[in-house]
mmCIF file of C-alpha atoms and ligand atoms in Angstrom:
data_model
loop_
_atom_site.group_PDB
_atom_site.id
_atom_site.type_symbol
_atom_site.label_atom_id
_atom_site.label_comp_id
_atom_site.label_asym_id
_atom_site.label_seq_id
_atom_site.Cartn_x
_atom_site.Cartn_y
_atom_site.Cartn_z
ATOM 1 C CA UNK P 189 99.246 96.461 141.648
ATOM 2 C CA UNK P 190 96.467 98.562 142.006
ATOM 3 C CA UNK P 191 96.623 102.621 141.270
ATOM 4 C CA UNK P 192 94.866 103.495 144.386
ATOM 5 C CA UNK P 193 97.689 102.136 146.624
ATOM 6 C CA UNK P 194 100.274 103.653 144.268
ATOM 7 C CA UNK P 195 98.289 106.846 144.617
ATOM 8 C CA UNK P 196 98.361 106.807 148.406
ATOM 9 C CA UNK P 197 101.973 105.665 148.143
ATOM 10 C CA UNK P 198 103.212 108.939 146.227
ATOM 11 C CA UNK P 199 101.223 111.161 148.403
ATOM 12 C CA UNK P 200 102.439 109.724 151.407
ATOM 13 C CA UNK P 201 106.015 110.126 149.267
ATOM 14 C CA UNK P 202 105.558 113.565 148.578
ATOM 15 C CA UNK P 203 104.379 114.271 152.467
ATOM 16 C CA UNK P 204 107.645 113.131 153.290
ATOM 17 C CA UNK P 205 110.107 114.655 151.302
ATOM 18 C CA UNK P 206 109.950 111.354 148.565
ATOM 19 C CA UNK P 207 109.337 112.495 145.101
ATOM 20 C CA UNK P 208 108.540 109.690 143.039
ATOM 21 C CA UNK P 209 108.533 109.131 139.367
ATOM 22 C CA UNK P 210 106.154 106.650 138.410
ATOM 23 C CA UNK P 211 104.521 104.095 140.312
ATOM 24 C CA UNK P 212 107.207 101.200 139.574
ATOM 25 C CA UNK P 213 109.577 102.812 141.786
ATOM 26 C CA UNK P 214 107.202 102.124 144.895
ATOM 27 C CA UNK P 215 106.684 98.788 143.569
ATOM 28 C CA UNK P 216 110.235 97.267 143.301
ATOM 29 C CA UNK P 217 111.834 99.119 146.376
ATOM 30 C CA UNK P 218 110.835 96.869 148.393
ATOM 31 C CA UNK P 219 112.490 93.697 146.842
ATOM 32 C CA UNK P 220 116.088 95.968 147.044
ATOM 33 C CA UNK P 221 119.307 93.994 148.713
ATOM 34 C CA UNK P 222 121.555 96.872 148.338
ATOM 35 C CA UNK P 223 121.925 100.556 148.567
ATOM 36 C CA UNK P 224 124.702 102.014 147.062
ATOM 37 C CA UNK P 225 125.712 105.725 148.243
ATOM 38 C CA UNK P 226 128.180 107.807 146.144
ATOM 39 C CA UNK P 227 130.057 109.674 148.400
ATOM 40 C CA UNK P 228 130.865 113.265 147.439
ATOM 41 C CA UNK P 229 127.625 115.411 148.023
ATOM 42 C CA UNK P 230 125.637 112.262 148.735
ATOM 43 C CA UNK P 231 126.789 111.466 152.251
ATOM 44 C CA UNK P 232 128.866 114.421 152.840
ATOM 45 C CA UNK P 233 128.135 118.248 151.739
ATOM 46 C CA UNK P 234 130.047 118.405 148.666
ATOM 47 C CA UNK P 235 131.483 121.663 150.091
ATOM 48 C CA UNK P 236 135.640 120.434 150.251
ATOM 49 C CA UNK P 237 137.482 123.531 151.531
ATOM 50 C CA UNK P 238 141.299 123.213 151.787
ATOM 51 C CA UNK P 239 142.515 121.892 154.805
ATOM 52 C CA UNK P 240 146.445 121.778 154.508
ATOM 53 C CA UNK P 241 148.765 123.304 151.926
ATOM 54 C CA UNK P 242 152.453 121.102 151.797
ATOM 55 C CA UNK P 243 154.869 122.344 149.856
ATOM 56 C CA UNK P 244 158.197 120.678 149.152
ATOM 57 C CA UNK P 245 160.980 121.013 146.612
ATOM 58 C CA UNK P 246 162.171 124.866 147.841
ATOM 59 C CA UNK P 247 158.728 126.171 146.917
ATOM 60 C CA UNK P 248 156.722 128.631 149.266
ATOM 61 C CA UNK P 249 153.877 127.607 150.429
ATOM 62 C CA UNK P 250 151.485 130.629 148.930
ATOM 63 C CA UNK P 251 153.169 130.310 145.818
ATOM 64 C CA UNK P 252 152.024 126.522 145.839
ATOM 65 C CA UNK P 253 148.971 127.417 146.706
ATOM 66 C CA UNK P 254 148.929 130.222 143.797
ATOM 67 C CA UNK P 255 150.337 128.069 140.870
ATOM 68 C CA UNK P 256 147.709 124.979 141.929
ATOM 69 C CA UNK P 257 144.720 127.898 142.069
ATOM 70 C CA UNK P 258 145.543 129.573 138.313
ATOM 71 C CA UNK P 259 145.425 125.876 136.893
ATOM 72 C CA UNK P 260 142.589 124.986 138.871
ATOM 73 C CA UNK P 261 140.565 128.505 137.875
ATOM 74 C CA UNK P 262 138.632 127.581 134.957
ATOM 75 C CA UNK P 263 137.757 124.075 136.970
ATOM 76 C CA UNK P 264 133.924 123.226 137.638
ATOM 77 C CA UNK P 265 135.060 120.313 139.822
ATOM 78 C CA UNK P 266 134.331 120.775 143.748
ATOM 79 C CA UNK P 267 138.236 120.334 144.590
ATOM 80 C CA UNK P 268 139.222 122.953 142.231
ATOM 81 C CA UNK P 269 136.674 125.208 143.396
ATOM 82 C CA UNK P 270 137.905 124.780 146.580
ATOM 83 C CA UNK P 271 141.040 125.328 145.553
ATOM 84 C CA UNK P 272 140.421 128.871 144.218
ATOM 85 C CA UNK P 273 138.842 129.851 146.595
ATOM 86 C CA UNK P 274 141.381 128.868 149.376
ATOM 87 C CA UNK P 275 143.745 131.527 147.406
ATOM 88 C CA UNK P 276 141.011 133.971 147.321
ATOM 89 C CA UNK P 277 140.682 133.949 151.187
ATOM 90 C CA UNK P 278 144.793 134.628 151.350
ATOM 91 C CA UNK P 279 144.550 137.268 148.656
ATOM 92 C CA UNK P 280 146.696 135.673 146.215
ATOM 93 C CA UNK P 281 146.546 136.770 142.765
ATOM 94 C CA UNK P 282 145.568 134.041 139.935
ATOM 95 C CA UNK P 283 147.172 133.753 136.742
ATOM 96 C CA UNK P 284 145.104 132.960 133.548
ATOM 97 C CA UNK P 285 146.061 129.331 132.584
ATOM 98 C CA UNK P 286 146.498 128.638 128.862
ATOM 99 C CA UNK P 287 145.674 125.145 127.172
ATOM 100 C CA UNK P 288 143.506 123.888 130.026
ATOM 101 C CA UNK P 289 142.400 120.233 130.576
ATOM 102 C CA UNK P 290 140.595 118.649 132.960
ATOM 103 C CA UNK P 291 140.697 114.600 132.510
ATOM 104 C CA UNK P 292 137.929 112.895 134.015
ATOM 105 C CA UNK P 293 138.001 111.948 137.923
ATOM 106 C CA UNK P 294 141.707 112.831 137.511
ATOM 107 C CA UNK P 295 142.620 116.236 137.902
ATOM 108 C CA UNK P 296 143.823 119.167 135.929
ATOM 109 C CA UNK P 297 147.064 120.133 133.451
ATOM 110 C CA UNK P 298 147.573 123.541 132.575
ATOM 111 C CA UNK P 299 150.189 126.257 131.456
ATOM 112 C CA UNK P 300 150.675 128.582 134.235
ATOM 113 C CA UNK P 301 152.792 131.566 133.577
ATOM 114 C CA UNK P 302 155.067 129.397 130.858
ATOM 115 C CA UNK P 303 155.301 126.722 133.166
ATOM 116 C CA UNK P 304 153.849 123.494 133.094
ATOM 117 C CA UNK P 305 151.233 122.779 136.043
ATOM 118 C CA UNK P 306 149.452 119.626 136.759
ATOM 119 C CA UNK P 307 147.082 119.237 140.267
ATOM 120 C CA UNK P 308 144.991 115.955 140.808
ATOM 121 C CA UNK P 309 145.376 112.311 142.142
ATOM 122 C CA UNK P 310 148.102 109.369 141.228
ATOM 123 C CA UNK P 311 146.870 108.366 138.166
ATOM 124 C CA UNK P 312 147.184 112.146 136.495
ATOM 125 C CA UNK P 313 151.117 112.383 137.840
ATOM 126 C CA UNK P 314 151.931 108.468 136.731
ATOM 127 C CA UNK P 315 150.151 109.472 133.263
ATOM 128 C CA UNK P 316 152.454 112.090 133.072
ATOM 129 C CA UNK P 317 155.415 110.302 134.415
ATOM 130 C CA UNK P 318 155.733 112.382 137.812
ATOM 131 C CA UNK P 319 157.057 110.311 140.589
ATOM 132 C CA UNK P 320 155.472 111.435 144.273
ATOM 133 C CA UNK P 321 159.099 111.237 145.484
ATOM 134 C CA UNK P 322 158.989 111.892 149.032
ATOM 135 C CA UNK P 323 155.618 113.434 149.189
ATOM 136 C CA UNK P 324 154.207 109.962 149.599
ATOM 137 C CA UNK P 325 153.839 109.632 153.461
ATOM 138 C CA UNK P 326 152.330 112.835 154.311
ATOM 139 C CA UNK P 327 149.823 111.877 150.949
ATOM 140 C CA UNK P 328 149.053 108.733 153.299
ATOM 141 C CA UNK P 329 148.873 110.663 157.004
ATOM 142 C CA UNK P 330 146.498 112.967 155.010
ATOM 143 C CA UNK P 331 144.491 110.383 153.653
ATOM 144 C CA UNK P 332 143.761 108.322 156.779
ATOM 145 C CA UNK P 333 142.254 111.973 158.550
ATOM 146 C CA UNK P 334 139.777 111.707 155.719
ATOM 147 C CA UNK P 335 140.642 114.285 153.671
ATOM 148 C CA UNK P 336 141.250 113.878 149.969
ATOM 149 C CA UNK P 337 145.047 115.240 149.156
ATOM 150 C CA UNK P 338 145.970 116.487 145.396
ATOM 151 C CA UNK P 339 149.243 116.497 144.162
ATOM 152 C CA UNK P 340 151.375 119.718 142.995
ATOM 153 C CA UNK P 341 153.698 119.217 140.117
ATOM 154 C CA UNK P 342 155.461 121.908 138.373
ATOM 155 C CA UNK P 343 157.244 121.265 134.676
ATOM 156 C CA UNK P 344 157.407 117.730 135.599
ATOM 157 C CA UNK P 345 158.545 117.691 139.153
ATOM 158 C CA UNK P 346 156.270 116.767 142.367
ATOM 159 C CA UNK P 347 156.438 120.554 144.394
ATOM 160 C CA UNK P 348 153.753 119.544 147.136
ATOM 161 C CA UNK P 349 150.113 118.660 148.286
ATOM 162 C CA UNK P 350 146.867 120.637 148.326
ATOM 163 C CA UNK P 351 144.497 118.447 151.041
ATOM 164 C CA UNK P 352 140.690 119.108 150.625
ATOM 165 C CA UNK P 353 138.130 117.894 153.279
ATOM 166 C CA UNK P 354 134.124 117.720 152.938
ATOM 167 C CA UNK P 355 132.051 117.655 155.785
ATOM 168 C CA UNK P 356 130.193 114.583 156.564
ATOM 169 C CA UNK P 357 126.479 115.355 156.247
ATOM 170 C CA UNK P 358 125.102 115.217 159.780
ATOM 171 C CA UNK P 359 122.180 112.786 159.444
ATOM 172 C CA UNK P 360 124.579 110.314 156.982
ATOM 173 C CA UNK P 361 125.429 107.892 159.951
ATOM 174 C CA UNK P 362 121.492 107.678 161.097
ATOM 175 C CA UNK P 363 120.921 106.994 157.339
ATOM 176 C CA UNK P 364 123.371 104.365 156.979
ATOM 177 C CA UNK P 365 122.373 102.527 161.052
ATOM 178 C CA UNK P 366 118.768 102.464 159.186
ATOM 179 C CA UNK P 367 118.840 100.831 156.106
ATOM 180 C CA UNK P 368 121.052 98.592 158.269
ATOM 181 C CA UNK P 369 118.872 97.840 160.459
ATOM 182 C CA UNK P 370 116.246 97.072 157.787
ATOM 183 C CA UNK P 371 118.688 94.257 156.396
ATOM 184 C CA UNK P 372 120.059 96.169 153.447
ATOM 185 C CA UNK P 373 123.612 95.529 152.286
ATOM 186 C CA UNK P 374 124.982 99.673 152.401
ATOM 187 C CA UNK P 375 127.765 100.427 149.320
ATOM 188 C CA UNK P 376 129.923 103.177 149.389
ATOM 189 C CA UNK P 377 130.671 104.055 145.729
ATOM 190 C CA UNK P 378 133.495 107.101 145.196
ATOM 191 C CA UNK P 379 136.060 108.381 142.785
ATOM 192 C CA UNK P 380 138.150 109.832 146.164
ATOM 193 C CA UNK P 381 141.045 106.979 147.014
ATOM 194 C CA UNK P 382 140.800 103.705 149.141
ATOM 195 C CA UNK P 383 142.436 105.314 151.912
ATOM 196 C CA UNK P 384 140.200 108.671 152.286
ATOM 197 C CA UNK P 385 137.159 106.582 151.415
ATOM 198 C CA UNK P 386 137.984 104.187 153.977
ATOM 199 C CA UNK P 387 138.135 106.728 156.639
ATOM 200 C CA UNK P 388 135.209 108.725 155.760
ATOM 201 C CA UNK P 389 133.062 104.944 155.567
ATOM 202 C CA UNK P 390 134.916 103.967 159.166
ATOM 203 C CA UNK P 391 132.790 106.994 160.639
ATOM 204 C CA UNK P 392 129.676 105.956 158.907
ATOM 205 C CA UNK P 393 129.834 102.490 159.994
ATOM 206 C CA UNK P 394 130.114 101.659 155.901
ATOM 207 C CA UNK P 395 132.224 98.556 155.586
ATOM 208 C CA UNK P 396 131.747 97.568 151.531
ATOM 209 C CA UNK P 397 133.543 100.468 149.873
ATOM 210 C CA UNK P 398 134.536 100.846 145.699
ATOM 211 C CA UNK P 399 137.290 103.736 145.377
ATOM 212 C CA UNK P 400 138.836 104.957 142.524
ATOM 213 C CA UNK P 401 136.166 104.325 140.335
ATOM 214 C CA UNK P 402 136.321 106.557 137.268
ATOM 215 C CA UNK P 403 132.835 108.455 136.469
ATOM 216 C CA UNK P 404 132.294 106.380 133.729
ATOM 217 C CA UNK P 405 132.903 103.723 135.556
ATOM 218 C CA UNK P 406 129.626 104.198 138.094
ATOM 219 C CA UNK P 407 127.477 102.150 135.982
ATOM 220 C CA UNK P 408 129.769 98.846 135.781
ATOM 221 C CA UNK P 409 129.745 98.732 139.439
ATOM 222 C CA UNK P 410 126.126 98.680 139.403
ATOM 223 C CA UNK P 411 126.376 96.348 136.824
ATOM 224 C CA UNK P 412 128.375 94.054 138.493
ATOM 225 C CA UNK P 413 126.479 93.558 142.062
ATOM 226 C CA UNK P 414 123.513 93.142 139.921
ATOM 227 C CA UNK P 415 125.278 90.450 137.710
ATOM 228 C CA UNK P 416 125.802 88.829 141.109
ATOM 229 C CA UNK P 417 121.987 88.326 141.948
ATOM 230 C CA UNK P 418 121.807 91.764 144.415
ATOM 231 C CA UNK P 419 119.473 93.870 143.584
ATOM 232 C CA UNK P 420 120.753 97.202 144.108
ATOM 233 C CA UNK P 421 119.609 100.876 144.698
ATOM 234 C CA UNK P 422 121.817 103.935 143.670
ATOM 235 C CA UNK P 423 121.762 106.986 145.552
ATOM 236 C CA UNK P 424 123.832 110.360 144.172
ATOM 237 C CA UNK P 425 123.815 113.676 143.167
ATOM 238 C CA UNK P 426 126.121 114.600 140.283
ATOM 239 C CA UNK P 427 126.058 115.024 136.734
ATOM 240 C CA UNK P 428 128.657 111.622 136.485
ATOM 241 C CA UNK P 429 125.812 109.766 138.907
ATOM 242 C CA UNK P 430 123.186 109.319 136.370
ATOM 243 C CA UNK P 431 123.664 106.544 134.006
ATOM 244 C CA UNK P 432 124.199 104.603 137.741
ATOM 245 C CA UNK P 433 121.098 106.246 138.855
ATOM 246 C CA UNK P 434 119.535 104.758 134.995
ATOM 247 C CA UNK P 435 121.066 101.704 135.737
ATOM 248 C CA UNK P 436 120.106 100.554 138.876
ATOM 249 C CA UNK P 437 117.049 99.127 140.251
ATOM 250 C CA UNK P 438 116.301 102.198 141.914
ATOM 251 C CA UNK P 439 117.903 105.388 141.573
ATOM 252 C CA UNK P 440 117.661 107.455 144.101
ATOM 253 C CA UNK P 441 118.651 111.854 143.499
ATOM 254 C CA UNK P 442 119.167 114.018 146.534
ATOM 255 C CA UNK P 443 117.480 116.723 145.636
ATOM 256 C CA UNK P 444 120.029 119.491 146.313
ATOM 257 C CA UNK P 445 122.156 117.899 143.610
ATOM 258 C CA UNK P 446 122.041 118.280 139.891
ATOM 259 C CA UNK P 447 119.335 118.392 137.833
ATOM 260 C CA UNK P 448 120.430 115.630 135.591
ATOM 261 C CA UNK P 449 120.650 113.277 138.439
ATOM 262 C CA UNK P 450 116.905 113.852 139.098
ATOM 263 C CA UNK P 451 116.297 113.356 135.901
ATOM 264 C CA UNK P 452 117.863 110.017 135.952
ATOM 265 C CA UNK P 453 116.471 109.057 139.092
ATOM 266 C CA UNK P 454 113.116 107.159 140.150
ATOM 267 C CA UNK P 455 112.964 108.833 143.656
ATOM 268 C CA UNK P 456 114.104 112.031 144.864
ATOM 269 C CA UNK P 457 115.131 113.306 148.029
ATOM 270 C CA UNK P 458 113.372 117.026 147.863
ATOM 271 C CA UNK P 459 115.567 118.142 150.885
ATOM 272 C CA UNK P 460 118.469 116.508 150.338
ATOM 273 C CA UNK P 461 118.371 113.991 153.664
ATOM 274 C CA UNK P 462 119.536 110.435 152.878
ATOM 275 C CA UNK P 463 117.238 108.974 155.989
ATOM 276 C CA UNK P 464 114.888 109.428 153.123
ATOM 277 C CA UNK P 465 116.020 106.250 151.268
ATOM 278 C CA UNK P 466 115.163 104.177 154.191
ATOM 279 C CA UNK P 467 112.015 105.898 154.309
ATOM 280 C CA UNK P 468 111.165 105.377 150.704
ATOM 281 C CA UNK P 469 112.050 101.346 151.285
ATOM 282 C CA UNK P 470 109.462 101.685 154.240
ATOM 283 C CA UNK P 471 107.415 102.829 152.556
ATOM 284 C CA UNK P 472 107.545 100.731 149.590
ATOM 285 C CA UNK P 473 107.100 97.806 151.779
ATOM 286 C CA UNK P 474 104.259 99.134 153.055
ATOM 287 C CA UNK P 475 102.843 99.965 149.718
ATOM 288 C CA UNK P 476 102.871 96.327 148.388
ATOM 289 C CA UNK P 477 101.421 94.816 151.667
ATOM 290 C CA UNK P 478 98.439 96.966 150.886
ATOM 291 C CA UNK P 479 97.862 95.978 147.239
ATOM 292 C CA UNK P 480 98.044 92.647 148.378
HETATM 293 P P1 LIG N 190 133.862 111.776 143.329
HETATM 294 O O1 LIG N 190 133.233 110.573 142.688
HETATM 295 O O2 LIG N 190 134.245 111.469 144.761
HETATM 296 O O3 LIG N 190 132.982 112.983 143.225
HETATM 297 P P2 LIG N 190 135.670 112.390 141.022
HETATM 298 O O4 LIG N 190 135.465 111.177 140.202
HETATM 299 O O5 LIG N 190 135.055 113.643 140.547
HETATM 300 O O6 LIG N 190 135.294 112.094 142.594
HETATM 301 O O7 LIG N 190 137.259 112.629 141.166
HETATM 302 C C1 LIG N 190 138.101 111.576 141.566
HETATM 303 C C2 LIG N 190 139.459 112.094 141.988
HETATM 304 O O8 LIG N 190 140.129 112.767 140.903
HETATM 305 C C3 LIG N 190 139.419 113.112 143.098
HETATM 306 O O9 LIG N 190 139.327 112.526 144.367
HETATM 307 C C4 LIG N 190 140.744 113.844 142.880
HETATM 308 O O10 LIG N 190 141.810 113.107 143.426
HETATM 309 C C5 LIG N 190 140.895 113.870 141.372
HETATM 310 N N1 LIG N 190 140.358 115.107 140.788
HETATM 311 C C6 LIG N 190 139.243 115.236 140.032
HETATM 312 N N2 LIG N 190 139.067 116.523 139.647
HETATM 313 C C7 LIG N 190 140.085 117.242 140.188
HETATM 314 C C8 LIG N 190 140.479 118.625 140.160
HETATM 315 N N3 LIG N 190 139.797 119.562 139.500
HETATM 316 N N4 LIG N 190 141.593 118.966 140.832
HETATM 317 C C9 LIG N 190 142.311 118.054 141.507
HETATM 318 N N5 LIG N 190 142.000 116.745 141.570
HETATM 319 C C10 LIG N 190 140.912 116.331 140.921
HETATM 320 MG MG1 LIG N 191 128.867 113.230 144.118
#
């Protein structure tokens, strides 16, 4: 490959919104089969705000919401952000949790006021032997809207659902029809459940999707399409994205994500807009056919 057409590649790159990190990058996007896309911040905001508070077992609704908030306060995790602030907004006062824990792509567990608090997904309440009793419908109604639902349990017992939605990011479905249209295979790669992740692919016109998959977990999916012959590009923006970013072929950072992403990443969306990973492929394309 020659350095000129690298050169013009970058600058043409950086015109666009497409930082790139070294000239391989521009060299190997074009032989890419598949683009993966995490979902949380990638193709939506990454702003969840609390969409529906369900509370069951006797319990009052605000004091659902207040119990789930004081575990949730010391969380750095989008939901539980959301979460806090939801009880902000309706002026309720927090408690300070005590003996805090926050297992991975999970949840939280916390002591709230002497009593035992736990707010996150399935696996957390099974872990902790909490059956979803008959909270289990509405978890599935919720689900299919799109929005990611938590579950409530107090000192062992399921007391409701806190339901969290994320806006999808506006120029997501353009991004998707693109690298579509270009003949790449488009991934949806989340931690969220089948059922919300289905919904929120449905409107992106995503139709491979991997849910559940732990944060650690990122870089075996990678892993395994490559194992299979595809040759795959990554595209995130969190902290738990970057040994998938290291991983892959091509990892891809939106730029109004972490810093450690961009550090893992080849390519960087300055702006944040994922049409840019169907520009970079362009563009890569384009690249080669000049050096040769
Ligand atoms: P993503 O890959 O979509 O960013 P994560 O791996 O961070 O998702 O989390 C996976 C799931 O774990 C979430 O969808 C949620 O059900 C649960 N979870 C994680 N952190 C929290 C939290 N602080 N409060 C409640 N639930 C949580
Ligand atoms: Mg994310």
């Amino acid at each position: 490959a020659t350095p000129t057409s690298i050169m013009v590649g970058t600058g043409k790159g950086a015109e666009r919104g497409i930082l790139v990190r070294g000239g391989e990058a521009l060299e190997g996007a074009h032989r890419l089969t598949t683009v993966v896309l995490d979902k949380t911040g990638t193709l939506t905001l990454g702003r969840p705000r609390v969409t529906d508070v369900v509370a069951a077992d006797g319990l009052a609704e605000e004091e659902l919401l207040r119990l789930a908030a004081s575990a949730e306060k010391a969380s750095e995790h989008p939901l539980g952000e959301a979460i806090v602030r939801a009880a902000g907004e309706r002026g309720l006062a927090l408690e300070e949790p005590e003996g805090f824990d926050a297992p991975t792509g999970r949840g939280v567990r916390a002591e709230v006021g002497g009593r035992s608090v736990l707010v996150g997904n399935r696996t957390l309440m099974e872990e902790h032997g909490v059956s979803e009793d008959g909270l289990a419908p509405r978890f599935e109604e919720l689900s299919v809207e799109g929005k990611t639902p938590v579950l409530v349990a107090v000192d062992g017992r399921p007391v409701g659902l806190v339901a969290v939605a994320d806006t999808v990011r506006e120029e997501a479905r353009k991004a998707v029809d693109a690298l579509k249209g270009m003949g790449l295979g488009v991934v949806m790669l989340t931690g969220d459940n089948e059922r919300t992740a289905r919904a929120v692919a449905r409107e992106l016109g995503i139709e491979r999707v991997h849910a559940g998959v732990l944060p650690g977990e990122k870089e075996g999916e990678i892993r395994g399409l490559q194992a299979r012959g595809e040759v795959v590009a990554m595209v995130g923006d969190g902290i738990n994205d970057a040994p998938a970013l290291a991983r892959a072929d091509v990892g891809v950072a939106i730029g109004t994500g972490t810093d450690v992403a961009m550090e893992a990443a080849d390519l960087t969306l300055v702006s944040g807009d994922v049409r840019g990973v169907a520009r970079a492929i362009k563009l890569s394309r384009a690249t080669i056919r000049n050096i040769r």
